[in-house]
Coordinates of C-alpha atoms in Angstrom, one line a residue:
Chain A
M22 CA 109.2 77.2 124.9
A23 CA 107.3 78.3 127.9
V24 CA 106.0 74.8 128.5
S25 CA 107.5 74.7 132.0
Q26 CA 105.0 77.4 132.9
L27 CA 102.3 74.9 132.2
S28 CA 103.2 72.6 135.0
P29 CA 100.3 70.4 134.4
T30 CA 98.5 70.0 137.6
F31 CA 96.0 67.2 137.0
N32 CA 94.0 65.6 139.7
K33 CA 92.0 62.5 139.4
N34 CA 89.0 64.3 137.9
G35 CA 90.9 66.0 135.2
L36 CA 92.0 69.7 135.3
S37 CA 92.7 71.2 138.6
G38 CA 90.1 73.8 139.8
G39 CA 92.4 76.8 139.4
R40 CA 93.3 76.1 135.8
K41 CA 89.8 75.3 134.8
S42 CA 88.3 78.4 136.4
K43 CA 90.9 80.6 134.9
N44 CA 90.2 79.2 131.5
A45 CA 86.5 79.8 132.0
F46 CA 87.1 83.3 133.3
M47 CA 89.2 84.3 130.3
G48 CA 86.7 82.8 127.9
F49 CA 84.1 85.0 129.6
L50 CA 86.2 88.1 129.4
I51 CA 86.8 87.5 125.7
G52 CA 83.1 87.1 125.0
L53 CA 82.4 90.2 127.0
G54 CA 85.1 92.1 125.1
T55 CA 83.6 91.1 121.8
M56 CA 80.2 92.3 122.9
L57 CA 81.7 95.6 123.9
V58 CA 83.3 95.9 120.4
V59 CA 80.1 95.1 118.6
A60 CA 77.8 97.1 120.8
P61 CA 78.7 100.6 119.5
L62 CA 77.8 99.7 116.0
I63 CA 74.3 98.4 117.1
L64 CA 73.9 101.4 119.4
I65 CA 74.8 103.9 116.6
F66 CA 72.6 102.3 114.0
G67 CA 69.7 102.0 116.4
F68 CA 70.1 105.6 117.6
L69 CA 70.1 106.9 114.0
L70 CA 67.1 104.8 113.0
L71 CA 65.2 106.1 116.0
K72 CA 66.1 109.7 115.6
G73 CA 66.6 110.1 111.9
F74 CA 64.2 107.8 110.1
G75 CA 61.2 110.1 110.6
A76 CA 63.0 113.0 108.8
L77 CA 63.9 110.9 105.7
N78 CA 60.9 112.0 103.6
L79 CA 60.5 113.3 100.1
D80 CA 61.4 116.8 101.2
F81 CA 64.7 115.6 102.5
F82 CA 65.7 114.6 99.0
L83 CA 64.1 117.4 97.0
K84 CA 64.4 120.6 99.0
T85 CA 67.4 122.7 100.0
P86 CA 68.0 123.8 103.7
A87 CA 65.4 126.2 105.1
P88 CA 66.7 129.5 106.5
E89 CA 68.3 129.1 110.0
G90 CA 65.8 128.2 112.7
E91 CA 62.9 127.6 110.3
A92 CA 61.2 124.2 110.1
G93 CA 61.3 122.1 107.0
G94 CA 63.8 122.0 104.2
G95 CA 65.9 119.2 103.0
W96 CA 69.4 118.2 101.9
A97 CA 69.1 118.1 98.1
N98 CA 72.2 120.3 98.0
A99 CA 74.2 117.8 100.0
I100 CA 73.0 114.7 98.2
S101 CA 73.7 116.2 94.7
G102 CA 77.0 117.7 95.9
S103 CA 78.2 114.3 97.2
L104 CA 77.4 112.7 93.9
L105 CA 79.2 115.4 91.9
I106 CA 82.3 115.4 94.1
L107 CA 82.5 111.6 94.3
A108 CA 82.0 111.2 90.6
M109 CA 85.0 113.5 89.9
A110 CA 87.0 112.0 92.7
A111 CA 86.4 108.6 91.2
V112 CA 88.0 109.6 87.9
L113 CA 91.2 110.7 89.6
G114 CA 91.2 107.8 92.0
V115 CA 90.7 105.2 89.3
L116 CA 93.2 106.7 86.8
V117 CA 96.0 107.0 89.3
G118 CA 95.1 104.2 91.5
V119 CA 94.7 101.5 88.8
A120 CA 97.8 102.7 87.0
G121 CA 99.7 102.6 90.3
G122 CA 98.4 99.0 90.9
I123 CA 99.4 97.9 87.4
F124 CA 102.8 99.5 87.9
L125 CA 103.5 97.7 91.2
A126 CA 102.2 94.3 89.9
E127 CA 103.4 94.3 86.3
F128 CA 106.7 96.1 86.5
P129 CA 108.2 94.7 89.7
R130 CA 111.7 95.2 88.4
H131 CA 111.3 98.9 87.6
R132 CA 113.7 100.9 89.8
L133 CA 111.0 103.2 90.9
M134 CA 108.8 100.4 92.1
P135 CA 109.9 100.2 95.7
V136 CA 109.7 104.0 96.0
I137 CA 106.1 104.1 94.7
R138 CA 105.0 101.2 96.8
M139 CA 106.4 102.9 100.0
L140 CA 105.0 106.3 99.2
S141 CA 101.6 104.8 98.4
D142 CA 101.6 103.1 101.8
V143 CA 102.7 106.2 103.5
L144 CA 100.0 108.3 101.8
S145 CA 97.4 105.9 103.0
G146 CA 98.3 107.0 106.5
I147 CA 98.2 110.8 106.0
P148 CA 95.3 112.2 108.0
A149 CA 92.5 113.4 105.7
I150 CA 92.5 116.8 107.3
V151 CA 96.1 117.3 106.3
M152 CA 95.2 116.3 102.7
G153 CA 92.6 119.1 102.9
L154 CA 95.3 121.6 103.8
V155 CA 97.5 120.4 100.9
V156 CA 94.7 120.7 98.4
Y157 CA 93.8 124.1 99.8
A158 CA 97.3 125.3 98.9
L159 CA 97.4 123.3 95.7
V160 CA 94.0 124.2 94.2
V161 CA 91.9 126.6 96.2
R162 CA 94.6 129.3 96.6
P163 CA 95.6 129.5 93.0
M164 CA 92.0 129.4 91.9
G165 CA 91.0 132.0 94.4
H166 CA 87.9 130.3 95.7
F167 CA 86.5 127.0 97.1
S168 CA 85.1 124.5 94.6
A169 CA 83.6 121.1 94.2
F170 CA 86.7 120.4 92.0
A171 CA 89.1 121.1 94.9
G172 CA 87.0 118.8 97.1
S173 CA 87.2 116.0 94.6
V174 CA 90.9 116.4 94.2
A175 CA 91.3 115.9 98.0
L176 CA 89.0 112.9 98.0
G177 CA 90.5 111.4 94.8
L178 CA 94.0 111.6 96.4
L179 CA 92.7 109.9 99.5
M180 CA 91.2 107.1 97.3
V181 CA 94.5 106.5 95.4
P182 CA 96.4 104.4 98.0
I183 CA 93.4 102.1 98.7
V184 CA 92.8 101.5 94.9
V185 CA 96.6 100.9 94.4
R186 CA 96.7 98.3 97.1
T187 CA 93.6 96.4 96.0
T188 CA 94.5 96.5 92.3
E189 CA 98.0 95.3 93.0
E190 CA 96.8 92.4 95.1
V191 CA 94.1 91.3 92.6
L192 CA 96.5 91.5 89.7
K193 CA 99.0 89.3 91.5
L194 CA 96.2 86.7 91.8
V195 CA 96.1 86.4 88.0
P196 CA 98.3 83.4 87.3
L197 CA 101.6 84.1 85.5
S198 CA 100.8 81.4 82.9
V199 CA 97.9 83.5 81.6
R200 CA 100.4 86.3 80.8
E201 CA 102.8 83.8 79.3
A202 CA 100.1 82.4 77.1
G203 CA 99.3 85.8 75.8
L204 CA 102.9 86.7 75.2
A205 CA 103.4 83.3 73.5
L206 CA 100.7 84.2 71.0
G207 CA 102.8 87.1 70.1
L208 CA 100.7 89.8 71.8
P209 CA 102.7 92.8 73.1
Q210 CA 102.8 93.3 76.8
W211 CA 100.4 96.2 76.9
K212 CA 97.8 94.2 75.1
V213 CA 98.3 91.2 77.4
I214 CA 97.8 93.5 80.4
L215 CA 94.9 95.5 79.0
S216 CA 92.9 92.8 77.3
I217 CA 93.7 89.7 79.3
V218 CA 95.0 90.4 82.7
L219 CA 92.8 93.5 83.6
P220 CA 89.5 91.8 82.5
A221 CA 90.4 88.7 84.5
A222 CA 91.0 90.9 87.6
S223 CA 88.1 93.3 86.9
G224 CA 85.8 91.9 89.6
G225 CA 88.4 92.4 92.4
I226 CA 89.4 95.9 91.1
I227 CA 85.8 97.0 91.0
T228 CA 85.3 95.8 94.6
G229 CA 88.4 97.8 95.6
L230 CA 87.0 100.9 93.9
M231 CA 83.7 100.5 95.7
L232 CA 85.4 100.2 99.0
A233 CA 87.6 103.2 98.3
L234 CA 84.6 105.2 97.3
S235 CA 82.6 104.3 100.3
R236 CA 85.6 105.2 102.5
V237 CA 85.9 108.7 101.1
A238 CA 82.2 109.2 100.8
G239 CA 82.1 109.7 104.5
E240 CA 85.1 112.1 104.7
A241 CA 84.1 115.6 105.8
A242 CA 87.4 116.9 107.2
P243 CA 89.2 117.5 103.8
L244 CA 86.1 119.1 102.4
L245 CA 86.0 121.8 105.1
F246 CA 88.4 124.0 103.2
T247 CA 88.1 122.7 99.7
A248 CA 84.5 122.2 98.7
F249 CA 83.5 124.4 101.7
G250 CA 79.7 123.8 101.4
S251 CA 76.8 125.6 100.0
N252 CA 73.0 125.8 100.7
L253 CA 72.2 125.7 97.0
V254 CA 72.1 122.8 94.6
N255 CA 75.2 123.3 92.6
L256 CA 76.3 121.3 89.7
N257 CA 79.1 123.6 88.6
P258 CA 82.5 122.0 89.5
L259 CA 84.0 125.4 89.9
Q260 CA 81.6 126.6 92.6
P261 CA 81.5 125.8 96.4
T262 CA 79.4 122.7 97.0
S263 CA 78.1 120.8 99.9
A264 CA 78.3 117.1 100.6
L265 CA 76.6 114.7 103.0
P266 CA 79.3 114.4 105.6
L267 CA 80.0 118.1 105.5
Q268 CA 76.4 118.9 106.0
I269 CA 76.2 116.4 108.8
F270 CA 79.0 118.2 110.6
I271 CA 77.4 121.6 110.1
G272 CA 74.0 120.3 111.1
A273 CA 75.2 118.4 114.2
T274 CA 77.1 121.3 115.6
S275 CA 74.3 123.8 114.8
A276 CA 72.2 125.2 117.6
Y277 CA 68.9 124.6 115.9
D278 CA 66.8 121.5 116.6
E279 CA 65.7 121.3 113.0
N280 CA 69.3 121.2 111.7
Q281 CA 70.2 118.6 114.2
R282 CA 67.2 116.5 113.2
L283 CA 68.2 116.7 109.5
A284 CA 71.8 115.8 110.5
Q285 CA 70.6 112.6 112.2
A286 CA 68.6 111.8 109.1
G287 CA 71.6 112.5 106.9
A288 CA 73.8 110.4 109.0
L289 CA 71.3 107.5 108.7
L290 CA 71.3 107.9 105.0
L291 CA 75.0 108.1 104.7
I292 CA 75.9 105.0 106.8
T293 CA 73.1 103.0 105.2
L294 CA 74.6 103.8 101.8
I295 CA 78.1 103.0 103.0
F296 CA 77.1 99.7 104.7
V297 CA 75.2 98.6 101.6
T298 CA 78.2 99.4 99.4
S299 CA 80.8 97.7 101.5
L300 CA 78.6 94.6 102.1
L301 CA 77.9 94.4 98.4
A302 CA 81.6 94.8 97.6
R303 CA 82.6 92.1 100.1
F304 CA 79.9 89.8 99.0
A305 CA 81.0 90.2 95.4
S306 CA 84.6 89.4 96.3
R307 CA 83.5 86.4 98.4
Q308 CA 81.7 84.9 95.3
K309 CA 84.9 84.7 93.3
Chain B
M25 CA 111.2 69.4 47.7
N26 CA 108.7 71.4 49.6
E27 CA 110.1 73.1 52.5
P28 CA 107.8 72.8 55.5
F29 CA 108.5 76.4 56.5
P30 CA 109.5 79.5 54.7
R31 CA 113.2 80.1 55.2
K32 CA 112.7 83.4 56.9
V33 CA 110.3 83.3 59.9
T34 CA 109.0 86.8 60.7
L35 CA 108.2 87.0 64.3
P36 CA 106.3 90.0 65.6
K37 CA 108.6 92.6 67.1
L38 CA 109.2 91.8 70.7
S39 CA 109.3 95.4 72.0
S40 CA 106.4 97.0 70.2
K41 CA 105.9 100.8 70.1
G42 CA 102.7 100.2 72.1
D43 CA 104.7 98.8 75.0
G44 CA 106.8 101.9 75.3
I45 CA 103.8 104.2 75.3
F46 CA 101.9 102.0 77.8
R47 CA 104.9 101.9 80.1
T48 CA 105.3 105.7 79.9
V49 CA 101.6 106.2 80.7
I50 CA 101.6 103.8 83.6
V51 CA 104.8 105.1 85.1
G52 CA 103.7 108.7 84.5
L53 CA 100.4 108.2 86.3
S54 CA 102.1 106.3 89.1
L55 CA 104.5 109.3 89.6
V56 CA 101.4 111.3 90.7
I57 CA 101.7 109.3 93.9
A58 CA 105.3 110.5 94.4
L59 CA 104.3 113.9 93.3
T60 CA 101.5 114.1 95.9
F61 CA 103.9 113.2 98.6
M62 CA 106.5 115.8 97.6
L63 CA 104.0 118.5 96.9
S64 CA 102.5 117.8 100.4
I65 CA 105.8 118.5 102.0
A66 CA 106.6 121.5 99.8
L67 CA 103.2 123.1 100.1
L68 CA 102.8 122.5 103.9
G69 CA 106.4 123.7 104.4
Q70 CA 105.8 126.8 102.3
Q71 CA 102.5 127.7 103.9
S72 CA 103.9 127.3 107.5
W73 CA 107.3 128.9 106.8
P74 CA 106.5 132.2 108.5
A75 CA 105.6 130.3 111.7
I76 CA 108.6 128.0 111.4
Q77 CA 110.9 131.0 110.9
K78 CA 109.4 132.9 113.8
F79 CA 109.0 130.2 116.4
G80 CA 111.3 127.4 115.3
L81 CA 111.1 124.3 117.5
S82 CA 109.6 126.3 120.4
F83 CA 106.4 126.1 118.3
L84 CA 106.1 122.6 119.7
T85 CA 107.4 123.2 123.2
T86 CA 105.5 126.4 124.3
N87 CA 102.0 126.7 125.3
V88 CA 100.2 129.8 124.0
W89 CA 97.7 130.2 121.3
N90 CA 97.0 133.9 121.2
P91 CA 95.9 135.6 118.0
V92 CA 96.0 139.0 119.8
T93 CA 99.7 138.9 120.6
S94 CA 100.5 136.8 117.6
E95 CA 102.1 134.1 119.7
Y96 CA 101.6 130.5 118.8
G97 CA 102.9 127.4 120.6
A98 CA 101.3 124.1 120.2
L99 CA 102.4 122.2 123.3
S100 CA 98.8 121.7 124.6
L101 CA 97.8 120.5 121.2
V102 CA 100.7 118.1 120.9
M103 CA 99.9 116.8 124.4
G104 CA 96.2 116.6 123.6
T105 CA 96.9 114.5 120.5
L106 CA 99.3 112.2 122.3
L107 CA 97.3 111.8 125.4
T108 CA 94.0 111.1 123.7
S109 CA 95.6 108.7 121.3
F110 CA 97.5 106.7 123.9
L111 CA 94.6 106.5 126.3
A112 CA 92.3 105.4 123.4
L113 CA 94.8 102.7 122.5
L114 CA 95.0 101.6 126.1
I115 CA 91.2 101.1 126.1
S116 CA 90.8 99.6 122.7
V117 CA 93.7 97.2 122.4
P118 CA 92.5 94.6 125.0
L119 CA 89.0 94.8 123.5
A120 CA 90.3 94.5 119.9
I121 CA 92.4 91.4 120.9
A122 CA 89.5 89.9 122.7
S123 CA 87.2 90.2 119.7
A124 CA 90.0 88.9 117.4
L125 CA 90.5 85.8 119.6
F126 CA 86.7 85.3 119.7
V127 CA 86.4 85.4 115.9
A128 CA 89.5 83.3 115.3
E129 CA 89.5 80.8 118.2
Y130 CA 86.1 80.7 120.0
A131 CA 83.2 81.4 117.7
P132 CA 81.6 78.7 115.6
K133 CA 81.7 79.6 111.9
W134 CA 78.1 80.7 111.7
L135 CA 78.9 83.3 114.4
A136 CA 82.5 84.2 113.4
N137 CA 81.7 85.5 110.0
P138 CA 78.9 87.9 111.1
V139 CA 81.0 89.2 114.0
G140 CA 83.9 89.7 111.6
Y141 CA 81.6 91.7 109.3
L142 CA 80.3 93.8 112.1
V143 CA 83.8 94.7 113.2
E144 CA 84.6 95.7 109.6
L145 CA 81.5 97.8 109.4
L146 CA 82.7 99.6 112.5
A147 CA 85.7 100.7 110.4
A148 CA 83.3 102.0 107.7
V149 CA 81.3 104.4 109.9
P150 CA 82.5 107.9 109.0
S151 CA 84.2 110.1 111.5
V152 CA 81.3 112.7 111.5
V153 CA 78.8 110.0 112.3
Y154 CA 80.8 108.9 115.3
G155 CA 81.0 112.6 116.3
L156 CA 77.3 113.1 115.9
W157 CA 76.5 110.0 118.0
A158 CA 78.9 111.0 120.7
L159 CA 77.4 114.5 120.7
F160 CA 73.8 113.4 120.9
A161 CA 73.9 110.1 122.7
L162 CA 77.1 109.9 124.9
K163 CA 77.4 113.6 125.9
P164 CA 74.2 113.7 127.9
L165 CA 75.4 110.6 129.9
F166 CA 78.8 112.1 130.5
Q167 CA 77.1 115.3 131.6
Q168 CA 75.0 113.4 134.1
V169 CA 78.2 111.8 135.6
Q170 CA 80.0 115.2 135.7
L171 CA 77.0 116.9 137.4
W172 CA 76.9 114.2 140.0
L173 CA 80.6 114.5 140.7
Y174 CA 80.2 118.3 140.7
T175 CA 77.4 118.4 143.2
S176 CA 78.0 115.4 145.4
N177 CA 81.1 116.9 147.0
P178 CA 80.8 120.7 147.1
D179 CA 83.9 121.2 149.2
L180 CA 86.1 119.3 146.8
T181 CA 84.5 121.0 143.9
A182 CA 85.2 124.4 145.4
R183 CA 88.8 123.5 146.2
C184 CA 89.4 122.2 142.7
A185 CA 87.8 125.2 141.0
E186 CA 90.4 127.3 142.8
L187 CA 93.2 125.1 141.6
F188 CA 91.9 125.0 138.1
N189 CA 91.6 128.8 138.0
S190 CA 95.2 129.1 138.9
N191 CA 96.1 126.6 136.2
K192 CA 96.9 123.9 138.6
T193 CA 95.6 120.5 139.5
S194 CA 96.0 117.8 142.1
L195 CA 95.6 114.0 142.0
Q196 CA 92.1 114.3 143.5
C197 CA 91.0 117.1 141.2
F198 CA 92.3 115.2 138.2
F199 CA 89.1 113.2 138.4
M200 CA 86.8 116.2 139.1
P201 CA 85.1 118.1 136.3
Q202 CA 85.9 121.8 135.6
V203 CA 82.6 122.8 134.1
P204 CA 80.0 120.1 133.7
T205 CA 79.2 120.5 130.0
G206 CA 79.7 116.8 129.2
L207 CA 82.3 117.7 126.5
G208 CA 86.0 117.1 127.1
F209 CA 89.0 114.9 127.1
L210 CA 87.4 111.7 128.3
L211 CA 84.5 111.8 125.9
A212 CA 87.0 112.3 123.0
V213 CA 89.1 109.4 124.3
T214 CA 86.0 107.2 124.4
I215 CA 84.9 107.9 120.9
L216 CA 88.4 107.6 119.6
A217 CA 88.8 104.2 121.3
I218 CA 85.7 102.9 119.5
M219 CA 86.9 104.4 116.2
I220 CA 90.3 102.7 116.2
L221 CA 89.1 99.3 117.5
P222 CA 88.5 97.7 114.1
F223 CA 92.0 98.5 112.8
T224 CA 93.7 96.5 115.6
A225 CA 90.9 93.9 115.6
S226 CA 91.1 93.0 112.0
V227 CA 94.9 92.9 111.8
A228 CA 95.0 90.8 115.0
R229 CA 92.4 88.4 113.7
D230 CA 94.4 87.9 110.5
V231 CA 97.7 87.2 112.3
I232 CA 96.0 84.9 114.8
R233 CA 94.6 82.9 111.9
L234 CA 98.2 82.6 110.5
V235 CA 99.4 80.8 113.6
P236 CA 100.2 77.3 112.4
A237 CA 97.7 74.6 113.6
D238 CA 100.5 72.4 115.0
Q239 CA 101.4 75.1 117.5
R240 CA 97.9 74.7 119.0
E241 CA 97.7 71.0 118.6
A242 CA 101.0 70.5 120.4
M243 CA 99.7 72.5 123.4
Y244 CA 96.4 70.8 123.5
A245 CA 98.2 67.4 123.3
L246 CA 100.0 68.4 126.5
G247 CA 96.7 68.9 128.1
A248 CA 96.6 72.7 128.0
T249 CA 93.4 74.6 128.4
K250 CA 92.1 76.9 125.7
W251 CA 93.3 79.9 127.5
E252 CA 96.8 78.4 128.1
V253 CA 97.0 77.7 124.4
I254 CA 96.1 81.3 123.6
S255 CA 98.4 82.9 126.2
L256 CA 101.4 80.6 125.7
A257 CA 101.2 79.6 122.0
I258 CA 99.1 81.9 120.0
L259 CA 99.6 85.4 121.4
P260 CA 103.4 85.2 121.6
Y261 CA 103.5 83.9 118.1
A262 CA 101.2 86.7 116.8
R263 CA 102.8 89.4 118.9
A264 CA 104.6 91.2 116.2
G265 CA 101.6 91.3 113.9
I266 CA 99.4 92.5 116.6
M267 CA 101.9 95.2 117.3
G268 CA 101.7 96.3 113.7
G269 CA 98.0 96.5 114.0
I270 CA 98.3 98.6 117.2
I271 CA 100.6 101.1 115.5
L272 CA 98.3 101.3 112.5
A273 CA 95.5 102.2 114.9
L274 CA 97.8 104.7 116.6
G275 CA 98.3 106.4 113.2
R276 CA 94.5 106.6 112.8
A277 CA 94.0 108.0 116.3
L278 CA 96.7 110.7 115.8
G279 CA 95.0 112.1 112.7
E280 CA 91.3 111.6 113.6
T281 CA 89.7 114.9 113.2
L282 CA 86.0 115.6 113.2
A283 CA 84.6 113.2 115.8
V284 CA 87.2 114.5 118.2
A285 CA 86.6 118.2 117.2
M286 CA 82.9 117.7 117.9
V287 CA 83.3 116.5 121.5
I288 CA 86.7 117.6 122.9
G289 CA 85.7 121.2 123.8
N290 CA 88.3 122.8 121.5
T291 CA 90.2 124.7 124.2
P292 CA 94.0 124.9 123.6
E293 CA 94.9 124.2 127.2
I294 CA 96.8 121.4 128.8
I295 CA 94.4 119.1 130.6
K296 CA 93.9 119.6 134.4
S297 CA 91.4 116.9 134.8
I298 CA 90.2 113.9 132.7
W299 CA 87.0 115.9 132.1
S300 CA 88.8 119.1 130.9
P301 CA 88.0 120.6 127.6
T302 CA 91.2 120.5 125.5
A303 CA 92.1 120.2 121.8
T304 CA 94.3 118.1 119.5
M305 CA 96.3 119.2 116.5
A306 CA 93.8 117.8 114.0
S307 CA 90.8 119.3 115.8
M308 CA 92.5 122.6 116.0
I309 CA 93.1 122.6 112.3
A310 CA 89.5 121.8 111.6
N311 CA 88.3 124.6 113.9
Q312 CA 90.7 127.3 113.2
F313 CA 91.9 127.1 109.6
G314 CA 88.8 128.6 108.1
D315 CA 88.7 131.6 110.4
A316 CA 92.4 132.1 110.7
R317 CA 93.7 135.4 109.3
E318 CA 96.2 135.2 106.5
G319 CA 99.7 135.5 108.0
L320 CA 101.1 134.1 111.2
Q321 CA 97.9 132.6 112.5
R322 CA 97.2 130.7 109.3
S323 CA 100.7 129.6 108.9
S324 CA 100.8 128.3 112.5
V325 CA 97.7 126.3 111.8
V326 CA 99.4 124.8 108.7
G327 CA 102.4 124.2 111.0
L328 CA 100.2 121.8 113.0
G329 CA 99.3 120.1 109.7
L330 CA 103.0 119.7 108.8
T331 CA 103.8 118.3 112.2
L332 CA 100.9 115.8 111.9
F333 CA 102.1 114.9 108.4
F334 CA 105.6 114.0 109.6
V335 CA 104.2 112.2 112.7
S336 CA 101.9 110.0 110.6
V337 CA 104.6 109.3 108.0
F338 CA 106.9 108.1 110.8
V339 CA 104.2 106.0 112.5
N340 CA 103.2 104.4 109.2
L341 CA 106.8 103.6 108.3
I342 CA 107.2 101.8 111.6
A343 CA 103.9 99.8 111.2
R344 CA 104.9 99.0 107.6
T345 CA 108.3 97.7 108.7
I346 CA 106.8 95.5 111.3
I347 CA 104.2 94.1 109.0
L348 CA 106.6 93.7 106.1
R349 CA 109.0 91.7 108.3
L350 CA 106.2 89.3 109.0
T351 CA 105.2 88.7 105.5
P352 CA 106.9 85.5 104.3
K353 CA 109.4 86.2 101.4
G354 CA 108.1 85.5 98.0
L355 CA 104.5 86.3 98.7

């Protein structure tokens, strides 16, 4: 098409000055733009290392927050809370997510298939805070109080679309001939899927799970009115519980220096964990 | 004579009982997805019903947020959400496309992969961490600029203060700060632009890589420069895909909550200047839901959630349609 716009204006020495300098200028802009894209990541990580690294001591992991305005204390409550909530969220996310992925990949002719696929896509775009409101009405109101369980329902539901998508994609990579071979041996479909197809795809599915977990591990918005937060180490799923991102939000917006310092340390810990998880997951899937 | 096979071959039953059970379990668990969607509408609708009944559509077109008189109109929040999102897109889209072109067209392989990783890590940084960084690292800078604007021209500052007080603004005052706290619209837009960058960037990179090699080669053979190849052969070809990525990023921006809530100032007012404290629907939910009294206030806050729900469903369906149309059939 638009070749006429090109109107090659060559001179004896090759490209005309205008076209050459325009090309160089755009190349420069693209390089500059890329640097501007990468810069925030380096700035954020550098800032957190500088500000938060000093506070990441043993107390940070073993103590609970000191009373407002007092020095010391740690985030044992947030770390244990995150583990508890994520563990329960993972159960929900894996069960529904992997089942959804199997449904989309293995039953493509089911009449509900297009509906589930569309709704799963749509759910992936629902803002996390809205999911918090939904789970508040679904779990917190009937139960009468905030709880780690409510928080993990919110995070689990946020995991589902990510797990569905990666499971479906990985399952579709398993060659059809593998399924046919299994069926030809006289295995029923459920056995073929569970004992041949799923194990073959397990690497990719686990990668997807890790990515989904690291994605929701950083969500604080849906926990605001589900898990709610607590200054105590709580391992009872039915009690309000803190989590790292939630505590970062509370600490960063607090007026006390000590809380802000701990929030910076917590943020450093959180993004380090998330970076390591997502790099590991990507590396694992690269190896395949 | 020996028969090589028994007369009756007994094949295993084709549809075993196990298959039925398996199918039921899988379909049942998958239905949780549909159930979540329907429950979301039902619960958000039920919780915000009092507000819908009382205000109707004027909820979205009037601008009051007054717990004392029990009047709630979300116009400033709707505008806050739309304005922050669109401005953030305006800033981030050129940068995202630049980085995608760099990774796909310019960088040597040893550099392309790490840069691609870094862009993806940018997507992995949680919203609160962006908010914390904006609050502690960017806010002081913004405050310096605001203070400088505030003090460098006292006459204009005084005139604008008068206008702002009577809820007005002018073109000049639109660039003057109201109160130099550092927090406000522009800081929220900045952080939002950074947050949505990777979504456009990674989709754009993928579709640019899908542009067939002969498109490029034909142009190069004509003697085109690299930029001419990009602007005439690659970008037009990848346009629809990039559009999908932009709309995906828009969906993110509309629902982004905590980073924005931490830096926007959380004042339900229509902006009078680019530095004004304002609020978005999402930031208002985060800030108000916990403290809101049962009744009209709480159901108005949930009303914001319902609005956001429908907006993000709509935006996602558009992005999905665009991206689906691009995927070759049979893949």
